[in-house]
Coordinates of N, CA and C in Angstrom, one line a residue:
X108 N 0.8 -1.2 0.0 CA 0.0 0.0 0.0 C 0.9 1.3 0.0
X109 N 1.9 1.3 0.8 CA 2.8 2.4 0.9 C 3.5 2.7 -0.5
X110 N 3.8 1.6 -1.1 CA 4.5 1.7 -2.4 C 3.5 2.3 -3.4
X111 N 2.3 2.0 -3.4 CA 1.2 2.5 -4.3 C 1.1 4.0 -4.0
X112 N 1.1 4.5 -2.8 CA 0.9 5.9 -2.4 C 2.1 6.7 -2.9
X113 N 3.3 6.1 -2.8 CA 4.5 6.8 -3.3 C 4.5 6.9 -4.8
X114 N 4.0 5.9 -5.5 CA 3.9 6.0 -7.0 C 2.8 7.0 -7.4
X115 N 1.7 7.1 -6.7 CA 0.7 8.1 -7.0 C 1.2 9.5 -6.8
X116 N 1.9 9.8 -5.6 CA 2.5 11.1 -5.3 C 3.6 11.4 -6.3
X117 N 4.4 10.4 -6.7 CA 5.4 10.7 -7.7 C 4.8 11.1 -9.0
X118 N 3.8 10.4 -9.4 CA 3.1 10.7 -10.7 C 2.5 12.0 -10.7
X119 N 1.8 12.4 -9.6 CA 1.2 13.7 -9.4 C 2.3 14.8 -9.4
X120 N 3.4 14.6 -8.8 CA 4.5 15.5 -8.7 C 5.0 15.8 -10.1
X121 N 5.3 14.7 -10.9 CA 5.8 14.8 -12.3 C 4.8 15.6 -13.2
X122 N 3.5 15.3 -13.0 CA 2.5 16.0 -13.8 C 2.5 17.5 -13.4
X123 N 2.5 17.8 -12.2 CA 2.6 19.2 -11.7 C 3.8 19.9 -12.2
X124 N 4.9 19.2 -12.2 CA 6.2 19.8 -12.7 C 6.1 20.0 -14.2
X125 N 5.5 19.1 -14.9 CA 5.4 19.3 -16.4 C 4.5 20.4 -16.7
X126 N 3.4 20.6 -16.0 CA 2.4 21.7 -16.2 C 3.1 23.0 -15.9
X127 N 3.9 23.1 -14.8 CA 4.6 24.3 -14.4 C 5.6 24.7 -15.5
X128 N 6.3 23.8 -16.1 CA 7.3 24.1 -17.1 C 6.5 24.5 -18.4
X129 N 5.5 23.9 -18.7 CA 4.7 24.3 -19.9 C 4.1 25.6 -19.8
X130 N 3.6 26.0 -18.6 CA 2.9 27.3 -18.4 C 3.9 28.4 -18.4
X131 N 5.2 28.2 -18.2 CA 6.2 29.2 -18.2 C 6.9 29.3 -19.6
X132 N 6.5 28.5 -20.5 CA 7.1 28.6 -21.8 C 6.6 29.9 -22.5
X133 N 7.5 30.7 -23.0 CA 7.1 32.0 -23.6 C 7.4 31.9 -25.1
X134 N 6.5 32.5 -25.8 CA 6.7 32.5 -27.3 C 7.2 33.9 -27.7
X135 N 8.0 33.9 -28.7 CA 8.6 35.2 -29.2 C 7.6 35.7 -30.2
X136 N 7.1 36.9 -30.0 CA 6.2 37.5 -31.0 C 6.7 38.9 -31.4
X137 N 6.5 39.3 -32.6 CA 6.9 40.6 -33.0 C 6.1 41.7 -32.4
X138 N 6.7 42.6 -31.8 CA 6.0 43.7 -31.2 C 5.7 44.8 -32.3
X139 N 4.5 45.2 -32.2 CA 4.1 46.3 -33.2 C 4.0 47.6 -32.3
X140 N 4.4 48.7 -32.9 CA 4.3 50.0 -32.1 C 2.9 50.3 -31.8
X141 N 2.6 50.9 -30.6 CA 1.3 51.4 -30.3 C 1.1 52.8 -30.8
X142 N 2.2 53.5 -31.2 CA 2.0 54.8 -31.7 C 3.3 55.0 -32.6
X143 N 3.1 55.7 -33.8 CA 4.2 56.0 -34.7 C 4.0 57.4 -35.2
X144 N 5.1 58.2 -35.1 CA 5.1 59.6 -35.5 C 6.4 59.8 -36.3
X145 N 6.2 60.5 -37.5 CA 7.4 60.9 -38.3 C 7.5 62.4 -38.2
X146 N 8.7 62.9 -37.7 CA 8.9 64.4 -37.6 C 10.2 64.7 -38.2
X147 N 10.4 66.0 -38.5 CA 11.6 66.6 -39.0 C 12.2 67.6 -38.0
X148 N 13.5 67.4 -37.7 CA 14.2 68.2 -36.7 C 15.1 69.2 -37.5
X149 N 14.9 70.5 -37.3 CA 15.6 71.5 -38.0 C 16.6 72.2 -37.0
X150 N 17.9 72.3 -37.3 CA 18.8 72.9 -36.4 C 19.6 73.9 -37.2
X151 N 19.6 75.2 -36.7 CA 20.4 76.3 -37.3 C 21.3 76.7 -36.2
X152 N 22.6 76.5 -36.4 CA 23.7 76.8 -35.4 C 24.0 78.3 -35.5
X153 N 24.0 79.0 -34.3 CA 24.4 80.4 -34.2 C 25.8 80.6 -34.7
X154 N 26.0 81.5 -35.6 CA 27.4 81.7 -36.1 C 27.9 83.1 -35.8
X155 N 27.2 83.9 -35.0 CA 27.7 85.2 -34.6 C 26.9 86.3 -35.3
X156 N 26.2 86.0 -36.4 CA 25.5 87.0 -37.2 C 24.0 86.6 -37.4
X157 N 23.6 85.4 -37.1 CA 22.3 84.9 -37.5 C 21.4 84.8 -36.2
X158 N 21.5 85.7 -35.3 CA 20.8 85.6 -34.0 C 19.3 85.5 -34.2
X159 N 18.7 86.1 -35.2 CA 17.3 86.1 -35.4 C 16.8 84.7 -35.8
X160 N 17.6 84.0 -36.5 CA 17.2 82.7 -37.0 C 17.7 81.5 -36.3
X161 N 18.8 81.7 -35.5 CA 19.5 80.5 -34.9 C 18.6 79.8 -33.9
X162 N 18.7 78.5 -33.9 CA 18.0 77.7 -32.9 C 18.9 76.9 -32.0
X163 N 20.2 77.0 -32.2 CA 21.2 76.3 -31.3 C 22.4 77.2 -31.2
X164 N 23.2 76.9 -30.2 CA 24.4 77.6 -30.0 C 25.5 76.8 -29.3
X165 N 26.7 77.0 -29.6 CA 27.8 76.3 -29.0 C 28.1 76.9 -27.6
X166 N 28.1 76.1 -26.6 CA 28.4 76.6 -25.2 C 29.7 76.2 -24.7
X167 N 30.4 75.2 -25.4 CA 31.7 74.8 -25.0 C 32.4 74.4 -26.3
X168 N 33.6 75.0 -26.5 CA 34.3 74.8 -27.8 C 35.0 73.5 -27.9
X169 N 35.3 73.0 -29.1 CA 35.9 71.8 -29.3 C 37.4 71.8 -28.7
X170 N 37.9 70.7 -28.4 CA 39.3 70.6 -27.9 C 40.2 70.4 -29.1
X171 N 41.5 70.6 -29.0 CA 42.4 70.3 -30.1 C 42.7 68.8 -30.3
X172 N 42.0 67.9 -29.6 CA 42.2 66.5 -29.7 C 41.4 66.0 -30.9
X173 N 42.1 65.7 -32.0 CA 41.5 65.2 -33.2 C 40.8 66.3 -34.1
X174 N 40.3 65.9 -35.2 CA 39.7 66.9 -36.1 C 38.2 66.7 -36.3
X175 N 37.5 66.2 -35.2 CA 36.1 65.9 -35.3 C 35.3 66.6 -34.3
X176 N 35.6 67.8 -33.9 CA 34.9 68.6 -32.9 C 34.8 68.0 -31.6
X177 N 35.7 67.1 -31.2 CA 35.7 66.4 -29.9 C 35.6 67.4 -28.8
X178 N 34.5 67.3 -27.9 CA 34.3 68.2 -26.8 C 33.3 69.3 -27.1
X179 N 33.0 69.6 -28.3 CA 32.1 70.7 -28.6 C 30.7 70.3 -28.1
X180 N 30.1 71.3 -27.3 CA 28.8 71.1 -26.7 C 27.8 72.2 -27.2
X181 N 26.7 71.7 -27.7 CA 25.7 72.6 -28.3 C 24.4 72.4 -27.6
X182 N 23.7 73.5 -27.2 CA 22.3 73.5 -26.7 C 21.4 73.9 -27.7
X183 N 20.2 73.4 -27.7 CA 19.3 73.8 -28.8 C 17.8 73.9 -28.3
X184 N 17.1 74.6 -29.1 CA 15.6 74.8 -29.0 C 15.1 74.8 -30.5
X185 N 15.0 73.6 -31.0 CA 14.8 73.4 -32.5 C 13.3 73.1 -32.8
X186 N 12.8 73.6 -33.9 CA 11.4 73.3 -34.3 C 11.4 71.9 -34.9
X187 N 10.2 71.2 -34.6 CA 9.9 69.9 -35.2 C 8.7 70.0 -36.1
X188 N 8.8 69.6 -37.3 CA 7.7 69.8 -38.3 C 7.3 68.4 -38.8
X189 N 6.1 68.3 -39.4 CA 5.7 67.0 -40.0 C 6.1 66.8 -41.4
X190 N 6.7 67.9 -42.0 CA 7.3 67.7 -43.3 C 8.7 68.3 -43.3
X191 N 9.4 68.3 -44.4 CA 10.8 68.7 -44.4 C 11.0 70.2 -44.7
X192 N 10.0 71.0 -44.6 CA 10.1 72.4 -44.8 C 10.3 73.2 -43.5
X193 N 11.4 73.9 -43.5 CA 11.8 74.7 -42.3 C 10.7 75.6 -41.8
X194 N 10.0 76.2 -42.8 CA 9.0 77.2 -42.4 C 7.6 76.7 -42.2
X195 N 7.5 75.4 -42.2 CA 6.2 74.7 -41.9 C 5.9 75.0 -40.4
X196 N 4.6 75.0 -40.0 CA 4.3 75.3 -38.6 C 4.9 74.1 -37.7
X197 N 5.6 74.4 -36.6 CA 6.1 73.4 -35.8 C 5.0 72.7 -35.0
X198 N 5.1 71.4 -34.8 CA 4.2 70.6 -34.0 C 4.8 70.3 -32.6
X199 N 6.1 70.5 -32.5 CA 6.8 70.3 -31.2 C 8.1 71.1 -31.3
X200 N 8.8 71.2 -30.1 CA 10.1 71.8 -30.0 C 11.0 70.7 -29.4
X201 N 12.2 70.6 -30.0 CA 13.3 69.7 -29.4 C 14.2 70.6 -28.6
X202 N 14.2 70.4 -27.3 CA 15.0 71.2 -26.4 C 16.0 70.3 -25.6
X203 N 17.3 70.6 -25.7 CA 18.3 69.8 -25.0 C 19.7 70.1 -25.5
X204 N 20.5 69.1 -25.6 CA 21.9 69.3 -26.0 C 22.5 68.1 -26.7
X205 N 23.6 68.4 -27.4 CA 24.4 67.3 -28.0 C 25.8 67.7 -27.8
X206 N 26.7 66.7 -27.7 CA 28.1 67.0 -27.7 C 28.8 65.9 -28.6
X207 N 30.0 66.4 -29.1 CA 30.8 65.4 -30.0 C 31.7 64.7 -29.0
X208 N 31.6 63.4 -29.1 CA 32.3 62.6 -28.0 C 33.2 61.5 -28.6
X209 N 33.7 61.7 -29.9 CA 34.6 60.8 -30.4 C 35.7 61.5 -31.1
X210 N 37.0 61.1 -30.9 CA 38.1 61.8 -31.5 C 38.4 61.3 -32.9
X211 N 38.0 60.2 -33.3 CA 38.4 59.6 -34.6 C 37.4 59.7 -35.7
X212 N 36.2 60.1 -35.4 CA 35.1 60.3 -36.4 C 34.0 61.2 -35.8
X213 N 33.1 61.7 -36.7 CA 32.0 62.5 -36.2 C 31.0 61.6 -35.5
X214 N 30.8 61.9 -34.2 CA 29.8 61.1 -33.4 C 29.3 62.1 -32.3
X215 N 28.0 62.1 -32.1 CA 27.5 63.0 -31.1 C 26.6 62.2 -30.2
X216 N 26.4 62.7 -29.0 CA 25.5 62.1 -28.0 C 24.4 63.1 -27.7
X217 N 23.2 62.7 -27.9 CA 22.0 63.6 -27.7 C 21.3 63.3 -26.5
X218 N 20.7 64.3 -25.8 CA 19.8 64.2 -24.7 C 18.8 65.4 -24.9
X219 N 17.5 65.1 -25.1 CA 16.6 66.2 -25.3 C 15.1 65.7 -25.0
X220 N 14.3 66.7 -24.9 CA 12.8 66.5 -24.8 C 12.1 67.0 -26.0
X221 N 11.2 66.3 -26.6 CA 10.3 66.9 -27.6 C 9.1 67.4 -26.8
X222 N 8.8 68.7 -26.9 CA 7.7 69.3 -26.2 C 6.6 69.6 -27.2
X223 N 5.5 68.8 -27.0 CA 4.4 68.9 -27.9 C 3.4 69.9 -27.2
X224 N 2.8 70.8 -28.0 CA 1.7 71.6 -27.6 C 0.8 72.0 -28.8
X225 N 0.2 70.9 -29.3 CA -0.6 71.1 -30.5 C -2.0 70.5 -30.2
X226 N -2.9 70.6 -31.2 CA -4.2 70.0 -31.0 C -4.2 68.5 -31.0
X227 N -3.1 67.9 -31.7 CA -3.1 66.5 -31.7 C -2.4 65.8 -30.5
X228 N -1.3 66.4 -30.0 CA -0.6 65.9 -28.9 C -0.3 67.0 -27.9
X229 N -0.3 66.6 -26.6 CA 0.2 67.4 -25.5 C 1.1 66.6 -24.6
X230 N 2.2 67.2 -24.2 CA 3.2 66.5 -23.3 C 4.6 66.5 -23.9
X231 N 5.4 65.6 -23.4 CA 6.8 65.5 -23.8 C 7.2 64.1 -24.1
X232 N 8.2 63.9 -24.9 CA 8.9 62.7 -25.1 C 10.4 62.9 -24.8
X233 N 11.0 62.1 -24.0 CA 12.4 62.2 -23.6 C 13.2 61.2 -24.4
X234 N 14.2 61.8 -25.1 CA 15.1 61.0 -26.1 C 16.5 61.2 -25.8
X235 N 17.3 60.1 -25.8 CA 18.7 60.2 -25.6 C 19.5 59.0 -26.3
X236 N 20.7 59.2 -26.6 CA 21.5 58.2 -27.2 C 22.6 58.7 -28.1
X237 N 23.4 57.8 -28.6 CA 24.5 58.1 -29.5 C 24.0 58.2 -30.9
X238 N 24.5 59.3 -31.6 CA 24.2 59.5 -33.0 C 25.5 59.3 -33.8
X239 N 25.6 58.0 -34.3 CA 26.8 57.6 -35.1 C 26.6 58.2 -36.5
X240 N 27.1 59.3 -36.7 CA 26.8 60.1 -38.0 C 27.2 59.4 -39.2
X241 N 28.2 58.5 -39.2 CA 28.6 57.8 -40.4 C 27.5 56.8 -40.9
X242 N 26.6 56.4 -40.0 CA 25.6 55.4 -40.3 C 24.5 56.1 -41.1
X243 N 23.8 55.4 -42.0 CA 22.7 55.9 -42.7 C 21.5 56.2 -41.8
X244 N 21.2 55.3 -40.9 CA 20.2 55.4 -39.9 C 20.8 55.1 -38.5
X245 N 20.3 55.8 -37.5 CA 20.7 55.6 -36.1 C 19.5 55.5 -35.2
X246 N 19.6 54.7 -34.2 CA 18.5 54.6 -33.2 C 18.8 55.3 -31.9
X247 N 17.9 56.2 -31.5 CA 18.0 56.8 -30.2 C 16.9 56.2 -29.3
X248 N 17.1 56.1 -28.0 CA 16.1 55.6 -27.1 C 15.1 56.6 -26.7
X249 N 13.8 56.2 -26.8 CA 12.8 57.0 -26.1 C 12.6 56.5 -24.7
X250 N 13.0 57.3 -23.7 CA 13.1 56.8 -22.4 C 12.0 57.2 -21.4
X251 N 11.0 57.9 -21.9 CA 9.9 58.3 -21.1 C 9.2 59.4 -21.7
X252 N 8.2 59.9 -20.9 CA 7.4 61.0 -21.4 C 6.4 61.5 -20.4
X253 N 5.6 62.5 -20.8 CA 4.5 63.0 -19.9 C 3.3 63.3 -20.8
X254 N 2.2 63.6 -20.2 CA 1.0 64.0 -20.9 C 0.5 62.8 -21.8
X255 N 0.3 63.0 -23.1 CA -0.2 62.0 -24.0 C 0.9 60.8 -24.1
X256 N 2.1 61.1 -23.7 CA 3.2 60.1 -23.8 C 3.6 59.6 -22.4
X257 N 2.8 59.6 -21.4 CA 3.1 59.3 -20.0 C 3.8 57.9 -20.0
X258 N 5.0 58.0 -19.4 CA 5.9 56.8 -19.2 C 6.1 55.9 -20.4
X259 N 6.1 56.5 -21.6 CA 6.2 55.7 -22.8 C 7.7 55.3 -23.1
X260 N 7.9 54.3 -23.9 CA 9.2 53.8 -24.3 C 9.2 53.5 -25.7
X261 N 10.3 53.6 -26.4 CA 10.4 53.2 -27.8 C 11.7 53.6 -28.4
X262 N 11.7 53.7 -29.7 CA 12.9 54.0 -30.5 C 12.6 55.2 -31.5
X263 N 13.6 56.1 -31.6 CA 13.5 57.1 -32.6 C 14.6 56.8 -33.6
X264 N 14.2 56.4 -34.8 CA 15.2 56.1 -35.8 C 15.5 57.4 -36.6
X265 N 16.7 57.8 -36.6 CA 17.1 59.1 -37.2 C 17.9 58.9 -38.5
X266 N 17.6 59.8 -39.4 CA 18.3 59.8 -40.7 C 18.6 61.2 -41.1
X267 N 19.8 61.5 -41.5 CA 20.1 62.8 -41.9 C 19.4 63.1 -43.2
X268 N 18.6 64.1 -43.3 CA 17.8 64.4 -44.5 C 18.6 65.4 -45.3
X269 N 19.2 66.4 -44.7 CA 20.1 67.3 -45.4 C 21.0 68.1 -44.4
X270 N 22.1 68.6 -44.9 CA 22.9 69.5 -44.1 C 23.6 70.5 -45.0
X271 N 24.0 71.6 -44.4 CA 24.8 72.7 -45.0 C 25.9 73.0 -44.1
X272 N 27.0 72.2 -44.3 CA 28.1 72.3 -43.4 C 27.7 72.1 -41.9
X273 N 28.2 73.0 -41.0 CA 27.8 72.9 -39.6 C 26.7 74.0 -39.4
X274 N 26.3 74.8 -40.4 CA 25.3 75.9 -40.2 C 23.9 75.4 -40.0
X275 N 23.5 74.3 -40.8 CA 22.1 73.9 -40.7 C 22.1 72.4 -41.0
X276 N 21.3 71.6 -40.3 CA 21.0 70.3 -40.6 C 19.6 69.9 -40.3
X277 N 19.1 68.9 -41.1 CA 17.7 68.5 -40.8 C 17.7 67.0 -40.7
X278 N 17.1 66.5 -39.7 CA 17.0 65.0 -39.4 C 15.6 64.6 -39.6
X279 N 15.4 63.5 -40.2 CA 14.1 62.8 -40.2 C 14.0 61.8 -39.1
X280 N 13.0 61.9 -38.3 CA 12.9 61.1 -37.1 C 11.6 60.2 -37.2
X281 N 11.8 58.9 -37.3 CA 10.7 58.0 -37.3 C 10.6 57.4 -35.9
X282 N 9.6 57.9 -35.1 CA 9.5 57.6 -33.7 C 8.4 56.4 -33.6
X283 N 8.9 55.3 -33.0 CA 8.0 54.2 -32.8 C 7.9 53.9 -31.3
X284 N 6.7 54.0 -30.7 CA 6.5 53.8 -29.3 C 6.0 52.5 -29.1
X285 N 6.5 51.7 -28.1 CA 6.1 50.3 -27.9 C 5.4 50.2 -26.5
X286 N 5.6 51.1 -25.6 CA 4.9 51.1 -24.4 C 4.1 52.4 -24.3
X287 N 2.8 52.3 -24.4 CA 1.9 53.4 -24.4 C 0.9 53.2 -23.3
X288 N 0.6 54.2 -22.4 CA -0.3 54.1 -21.4 C -1.5 55.1 -21.6

């Protein structure tokens, strides 16, 4: 009789263990963004004479280490539009900074907030990460937000749309949000 009880308990334990392992099996599924926005970032660097049009300014000069603006720090308050025209009405402002952090090639590190105040969106998106300028597209992390973007997370894929030396550049940003509340 005791042997029968041990066999029953052993069988039940194995069944329970099998069910536990099966219930913890996870399947990999492709995540689809809960929100997607395409914006254009316009940056006009202050050159000493364009104060009326400038949207960014150097606050720390580059060091003599290398030929790639290493150490240059720029703060900005740039318009964000839904098309690539500088004079289109802005739907948001990008406010933050970037600095060149590589001595051997052009590379910048960005940290900024997109501040929305339009009829479609209200709130902020916080974005940061490395902009490897030699790459055709770069991904920056969306690390949070407020308002319509409360605690959101995602990726902002950046592509250089055009540039005119260091005086002006325009980035196309494809923002895909994967955590929306």
